[in-house]
């Protein structure tokens, strides 16, 4: 059980912060709170009463006061981010004690454990604007969606944004290969298959391979071709909390795991070659994806069949036009040398990606 008493938690800045302050003499309650802090990836400071000196009480990003210690902190300076934690859900006096110490929330264990883990993780990691999250999906096989996803991520990283590239297509051959980093150290999707609840954003970022100034979550060369939907949800939510940009390379099929990704996207790009069969195939993909993703736009790639251009393809699909994805003759040769798409920042593809991010960030209010 949790309940709000007064105002909102304190605002926090981006980046890593210190852990919460715990005030209690109840050994059993302390054990539980330490366990929950560990689950949130936080290292708390523990006291039996209000710490001496103004810094400890006022500077902590979150204060967890055991119900046994409510009287001892009654005279402390009022501040935001105080949670009164107890166990007796039938005790009507807990609300009075919460008001006396200026607590924001009353929380009863064990019912409120997940809420508290999330709250501790928020203040430890820092909460800010979530990442602008973009999914790229091919209208048909061989449309160049993976190339565009890599180019968008590389361009985002070159512009100084914290960037994560997510390979959500286990049968796509691996984006680490496209980035020239199949042997790079770091975790791959199968390592997160058992993830539940909340994953620490900082821990996730630090565990992944770093290539071309971005982080990559890809697949290994094992037999696993799926992770549970709840793991996908937890991992992508952690990535979004870190801010910056997240680019997801999506498969053309929509299963439960892909649906979890689609639900967290800000917008999607459907890459469609300029030919009638590709448009027909893309229509089926758009129908499936559009059931979950509201903002789906078409990115058209030439050359075009007679009577088609980028605007006509968008009209036939009934989708907004994101632009025309340029074809670069030198791109396959560059990929063969381990150079990812748009790595140099020059050429029509890099220019397309820069212009895309300029528009998308402006629309999101982050430019």
Coordinates of C-alpha atoms in Angstrom, one line a residue:
X1 CA 0.0 0.0 0.0
X2 CA 1.2 3.5 -0.8
X3 CA -0.5 6.8 -0.2
X4 CA 0.3 10.4 -1.0
X5 CA 0.2 12.9 1.8
X6 CA 1.5 16.2 0.5
X7 CA 3.6 17.2 -2.5
X8 CA 5.5 15.7 -5.3
X9 CA 9.0 14.2 -5.0
X10 CA 11.9 16.5 -5.5
X11 CA 13.1 17.2 -9.0
X12 CA 16.4 15.4 -9.8
X13 CA 19.1 16.2 -12.3
X14 CA 20.3 13.8 -15.0
X15 CA 23.2 11.6 -14.3
X16 CA 24.2 9.3 -11.4
X17 CA 23.3 10.4 -7.9
X18 CA 23.9 9.1 -4.4
X19 CA 21.6 6.6 -2.8
X20 CA 18.8 7.2 -0.3
X21 CA 19.1 8.0 3.4
X22 CA 17.5 5.3 5.6
X23 CA 16.4 6.2 9.2
X24 CA 15.4 3.2 11.3
X25 CA 16.4 1.0 14.3
X26 CA 14.1 -1.8 13.2
X27 CA 16.5 -4.5 12.1
X28 CA 13.9 -6.5 10.1
X29 CA 12.7 -3.3 8.3
X30 CA 16.3 -2.3 7.7
X31 CA 17.1 -5.7 6.1
X32 CA 14.1 -5.2 3.7
X33 CA 15.1 -1.7 2.8
X34 CA 18.7 -2.7 2.1
X35 CA 17.4 -5.5 -0.1
X36 CA 15.2 -3.1 -2.1
X37 CA 18.0 -0.6 -2.5
X38 CA 20.2 -3.4 -3.8
X39 CA 17.5 -4.3 -6.3
X40 CA 17.4 -0.7 -7.5
X41 CA 21.2 -0.5 -7.8
X42 CA 21.6 2.0 -5.0
X43 CA 23.9 2.2 -2.0
X44 CA 22.1 3.9 0.9
X45 CA 23.3 5.7 4.0
X46 CA 21.8 4.4 7.2
X47 CA 21.2 6.3 10.5
X48 CA 19.1 5.7 13.6
X49 CA 18.0 9.3 13.7
X50 CA 18.5 12.6 11.9
X51 CA 22.2 12.7 10.8
X52 CA 24.3 15.4 12.5
X53 CA 24.9 18.3 10.3
X54 CA 22.6 19.7 7.7
X55 CA 24.0 17.9 4.7
X56 CA 23.0 14.3 5.4
X57 CA 19.3 15.0 5.8
X58 CA 18.8 17.8 3.3
X59 CA 21.1 16.6 0.6
X60 CA 19.9 13.0 0.3
X61 CA 17.8 12.4 -2.9
X62 CA 15.3 10.3 -1.0
X63 CA 14.7 9.7 2.8
X64 CA 13.2 6.4 3.9
X65 CA 12.0 6.8 7.5
X66 CA 10.9 3.6 9.4
X67 CA 7.7 4.0 11.3
X68 CA 9.7 3.3 14.5
X69 CA 11.8 6.4 13.9
X70 CA 9.0 8.9 13.1
X71 CA 9.2 10.5 16.5
X72 CA 13.0 10.9 16.3
X73 CA 12.8 12.9 13.0
X74 CA 9.8 15.0 13.9
X75 CA 11.9 18.1 14.4
X76 CA 14.0 17.7 11.2
X77 CA 13.8 20.4 8.6
X78 CA 10.9 20.0 6.2
X79 CA 11.9 18.8 2.8
X80 CA 10.6 16.9 -0.2
X81 CA 11.2 13.2 -0.9
X82 CA 10.5 11.7 2.5
X83 CA 8.7 8.4 2.6
X84 CA 7.4 6.9 5.9
X85 CA 7.8 3.1 5.7
X86 CA 5.9 0.6 7.9
X87 CA 4.3 -2.8 8.1
X88 CA 1.0 -2.4 10.0
X89 CA -1.6 -1.6 7.4
X90 CA -4.3 -1.4 10.1
X91 CA -2.6 1.3 12.1
X92 CA -4.6 4.6 11.6
X93 CA -1.9 6.6 13.5
X94 CA 0.6 6.2 10.6
X95 CA -1.0 9.0 8.6
X96 CA -0.8 11.4 11.6
X97 CA 2.9 10.5 12.0
X98 CA 3.5 11.0 8.3
X99 CA 2.0 14.5 8.4
X100 CA 4.1 15.3 11.5
X101 CA 7.3 14.6 9.7
X102 CA 6.2 16.1 6.4
X103 CA 6.3 12.8 4.4
X104 CA 5.3 12.8 0.8
X105 CA 4.2 9.2 0.9
X106 CA 3.2 6.4 3.3
X107 CA 4.3 3.0 2.2
X108 CA 3.5 -0.4 3.7
X109 CA 5.7 -3.5 3.1
X110 CA 5.5 -5.9 1.4
X111 CA 2.8 -4.5 -0.8
X112 CA 4.7 -1.4 -1.8
X113 CA 8.0 -3.1 -2.6
X114 CA 7.9 -2.6 -6.4
X115 CA 6.9 1.0 -6.1
X116 CA 9.7 1.7 -3.7
X117 CA 12.3 0.0 -5.9
X118 CA 11.2 2.1 -8.8
X119 CA 11.3 5.3 -6.7
X120 CA 14.8 4.5 -5.4
X121 CA 16.1 3.8 -8.9
X122 CA 14.6 7.0 -10.2
X123 CA 16.4 9.2 -7.7
X124 CA 19.6 7.2 -7.9
X125 CA 19.8 7.3 -11.7
X126 CA 18.3 10.8 -12.0
X127 CA 15.1 11.4 -13.9
X128 CA 14.9 13.6 -16.9
X129 CA 13.4 13.6 -20.4
X130 CA 13.2 10.1 -21.7
X131 CA 15.1 9.1 -24.9
X132 CA 13.5 9.9 -28.2
X133 CA 12.9 6.3 -29.4
X134 CA 12.6 5.5 -33.1
X135 CA 11.9 2.2 -34.7
X136 CA 12.9 1.3 -38.2
X137 CA 11.1 -1.5 -40.1
X138 CA 11.4 -2.8 -43.6
X139 CA 8.3 -2.8 -45.9
X140 CA 9.7 -6.0 -47.4
X141 CA 12.9 -8.0 -47.1
X142 CA 16.0 -6.3 -48.4
X143 CA 14.6 -2.8 -48.1
X144 CA 17.6 -1.4 -46.2
X145 CA 15.9 -0.9 -42.8
X146 CA 18.9 -2.2 -40.9
X147 CA 21.3 0.1 -42.8
X148 CA 19.1 3.1 -42.1
X149 CA 18.8 2.1 -38.4
X150 CA 22.6 2.0 -38.1
X151 CA 23.0 5.2 -40.0
X152 CA 20.5 7.0 -37.7
X153 CA 22.2 5.7 -34.6
X154 CA 25.7 6.6 -35.9
X155 CA 24.5 10.1 -36.8
X156 CA 22.9 10.6 -33.4
X157 CA 26.1 9.6 -31.7
X158 CA 28.2 11.9 -33.9
X159 CA 25.9 14.8 -32.8
X160 CA 26.7 14.2 -29.2
X161 CA 23.5 12.4 -28.1
X162 CA 23.7 9.5 -25.7
X163 CA 22.7 6.8 -28.2
X164 CA 21.6 3.1 -28.0
X165 CA 21.0 1.0 -31.0
X166 CA 18.8 -2.0 -30.4
X167 CA 18.7 -5.0 -32.7
X168 CA 15.2 -6.4 -32.2
X169 CA 15.4 -8.8 -35.1
X170 CA 17.1 -12.1 -34.0
X171 CA 17.1 -13.5 -37.6
X172 CA 18.6 -10.4 -39.2
X173 CA 22.2 -11.5 -38.9
X174 CA 23.2 -9.1 -36.2
X175 CA 23.8 -5.3 -36.2
X176 CA 27.1 -5.9 -34.5
X177 CA 28.3 -7.3 -37.8
X178 CA 27.1 -4.2 -39.7
X179 CA 28.9 -2.0 -37.2
X180 CA 32.1 -4.1 -37.5
X181 CA 31.9 -5.2 -33.8
X182 CA 30.9 -8.8 -33.6
X183 CA 33.8 -9.5 -31.3
X184 CA 33.3 -6.5 -29.1
X185 CA 33.0 -7.2 -25.4
X186 CA 29.6 -6.8 -23.7
X187 CA 26.3 -8.4 -23.1
X188 CA 23.8 -9.5 -25.8
X189 CA 20.0 -10.0 -25.7
X190 CA 20.1 -13.6 -24.2
X191 CA 21.8 -12.2 -21.1
X192 CA 18.7 -10.2 -20.3
X193 CA 16.2 -13.0 -20.9
X194 CA 15.5 -13.4 -17.2
X195 CA 15.0 -9.7 -16.6
X196 CA 11.8 -8.7 -14.7
X197 CA 10.4 -5.6 -13.1
X198 CA 13.0 -2.8 -13.4
X199 CA 16.4 -2.9 -15.0
X200 CA 18.9 -0.2 -14.0
X201 CA 19.5 2.2 -16.9
X202 CA 23.1 3.0 -15.9
X203 CA 24.0 -0.7 -15.4
X204 CA 22.4 -1.6 -18.7
X205 CA 24.4 1.0 -20.6
X206 CA 27.7 0.1 -19.0
X207 CA 27.1 -3.6 -19.8
X208 CA 26.7 -3.2 -23.5
X209 CA 29.3 -3.1 -26.3
X210 CA 30.4 0.4 -27.2
X211 CA 31.0 1.0 -30.9
X212 CA 31.4 4.3 -32.8
X213 CA 30.5 6.3 -29.7
X214 CA 27.1 4.4 -29.2
X215 CA 26.0 1.5 -27.2
X216 CA 24.6 -1.6 -29.0
X217 CA 22.2 -4.3 -27.8
X218 CA 22.4 -7.1 -30.4
X219 CA 22.1 -10.9 -30.6
X220 CA 24.9 -13.4 -30.0
X221 CA 25.5 -16.4 -32.2
X222 CA 23.6 -18.9 -30.0
X223 CA 20.4 -20.7 -30.6
X224 CA 18.1 -18.3 -28.7
X225 CA 15.9 -16.3 -31.1
X226 CA 13.5 -14.7 -28.6
X227 CA 13.4 -13.2 -25.1
X228 CA 10.2 -13.0 -23.0
X229 CA 8.1 -9.9 -23.5
X230 CA 8.5 -8.8 -19.9
X231 CA 12.3 -8.8 -20.4
X232 CA 12.0 -6.7 -23.6
X233 CA 9.7 -4.3 -21.7
X234 CA 12.1 -3.9 -18.8
X235 CA 15.2 -3.5 -20.9
X236 CA 13.8 -0.9 -23.3
X237 CA 12.2 1.1 -20.5
X238 CA 15.6 1.2 -18.8
X239 CA 17.2 2.4 -22.1
X240 CA 14.6 5.2 -22.5
X241 CA 15.1 6.5 -18.9
X242 CA 18.8 7.3 -19.8
X243 CA 17.7 9.9 -22.3
X244 CA 19.2 10.8 -25.6
X245 CA 18.2 8.6 -28.5
X246 CA 17.2 5.0 -28.9
X247 CA 17.0 3.5 -32.4
X248 CA 15.4 0.0 -32.8
X249 CA 15.9 -2.2 -35.9
X250 CA 12.6 -4.1 -36.0
X251 CA 11.6 -7.4 -37.7
X252 CA 8.6 -7.4 -40.1
X253 CA 6.7 -9.9 -38.0
X254 CA 4.9 -8.6 -34.9
X255 CA 5.0 -11.0 -31.9
X256 CA 4.6 -10.3 -28.2
X257 CA 8.2 -9.1 -27.8
X258 CA 8.0 -6.8 -30.8
X259 CA 4.6 -5.4 -29.6
X260 CA 6.4 -4.4 -26.3
X261 CA 8.9 -2.5 -28.4
X262 CA 6.3 -0.8 -30.5
X263 CA 4.4 0.3 -27.4
X264 CA 7.5 2.3 -26.3
X265 CA 8.4 4.0 -29.6
X266 CA 7.8 7.7 -30.2
X267 CA 7.7 7.1 -33.9
X268 CA 8.4 4.5 -36.5
X269 CA 9.9 4.6 -40.0
X270 CA 8.7 2.1 -42.6
X271 CA 11.4 1.7 -45.3
X272 CA 9.8 1.0 -48.6
X273 CA 11.5 0.6 -52.0
X274 CA 9.8 2.4 -54.9
X275 CA 8.1 -0.6 -56.6
X276 CA 4.6 -1.9 -56.5
X277 CA 5.3 -5.3 -54.9
X278 CA 7.2 -3.6 -52.1
X279 CA 4.3 -1.1 -51.6
X280 CA 1.8 -4.1 -51.4
X281 CA 4.0 -5.9 -48.9
X282 CA 4.6 -2.7 -46.9
X283 CA 0.8 -2.2 -46.6
X284 CA 0.5 -5.5 -44.7
X285 CA 3.4 -4.6 -42.4
X286 CA 1.9 -1.1 -41.8
X287 CA -1.5 -2.7 -40.9
X288 CA 0.1 -4.9 -38.3
X289 CA 2.4 -2.3 -36.9
X290 CA -0.2 0.4 -36.9
X291 CA -2.3 -1.6 -34.4
X292 CA 0.2 -0.7 -31.7
X293 CA 2.3 2.3 -33.0
X294 CA 0.4 5.5 -33.7
X295 CA 3.1 7.5 -35.4
X296 CA 4.3 5.5 -38.4
X297 CA 5.9 7.3 -41.3
X298 CA 7.2 6.1 -44.6
X299 CA 10.8 6.5 -45.8
X300 CA 11.0 5.7 -49.5
X301 CA 14.0 4.3 -51.3
X302 CA 14.6 4.5 -55.0
X303 CA 15.0 3.7 -57.8
X304 CA 11.3 4.0 -58.7
X305 CA 9.1 1.9 -60.9
X306 CA 7.3 3.9 -63.7
X307 CA 4.6 6.1 -62.2
X308 CA 5.9 6.0 -58.7
X309 CA 7.8 8.6 -56.6
X310 CA 8.1 9.1 -52.9
X311 CA 4.9 11.1 -52.5
X312 CA 2.9 8.5 -54.5
X313 CA 4.2 5.6 -52.3
X314 CA 3.2 7.5 -49.2
X315 CA -0.2 8.2 -50.7
X316 CA -0.8 4.6 -51.6
X317 CA 0.1 3.5 -48.0
X318 CA -1.9 6.3 -46.4
X319 CA 1.1 7.3 -44.3
X320 CA 3.0 10.6 -43.7
X321 CA 6.2 10.9 -45.8
X322 CA 9.4 11.0 -43.7
X323 CA 11.5 11.6 -46.8
X324 CA 13.4 9.8 -49.5
X325 CA 16.3 7.6 -48.3
X326 CA 19.2 8.1 -50.7
X327 CA 21.0 5.2 -52.3
X328 CA 24.8 5.4 -52.0
X329 CA 26.8 3.3 -54.4
X330 CA 29.9 3.2 -52.2
X331 CA 28.0 2.0 -49.1
X332 CA 28.4 -1.8 -49.7
X333 CA 32.2 -1.3 -50.1
X334 CA 32.4 0.7 -46.9
X335 CA 30.4 -1.9 -45.0
X336 CA 32.8 -4.6 -46.2
X337 CA 35.7 -2.6 -44.7
X338 CA 33.9 -2.5 -41.3
X339 CA 32.8 1.1 -41.7
X340 CA 29.2 1.6 -40.6
X341 CA 26.7 3.6 -42.6
X342 CA 27.0 7.4 -42.3
X343 CA 30.2 7.0 -40.2
X344 CA 32.1 9.8 -41.9
X345 CA 29.2 12.2 -41.6
X346 CA 29.4 12.9 -45.3
X347 CA 27.2 11.9 -48.2
X348 CA 23.5 11.9 -48.9
X349 CA 22.6 9.2 -46.3
X350 CA 24.4 11.1 -43.5
X351 CA 22.6 14.3 -44.6
X352 CA 19.2 12.5 -44.6
X353 CA 19.9 11.3 -41.1
X354 CA 21.0 14.7 -39.8
X355 CA 17.9 16.3 -41.2
X356 CA 15.7 13.6 -39.8
X357 CA 17.1 14.1 -36.3
X358 CA 16.7 17.9 -36.6
X359 CA 13.0 17.5 -37.4
X360 CA 12.3 14.8 -34.9
X361 CA 14.1 16.5 -32.0
X362 CA 12.3 19.7 -32.8
X363 CA 8.9 17.9 -32.8
X364 CA 9.8 16.3 -29.5
X365 CA 10.7 19.7 -28.0
X366 CA 14.3 18.6 -27.2
X367 CA 16.1 20.6 -29.9

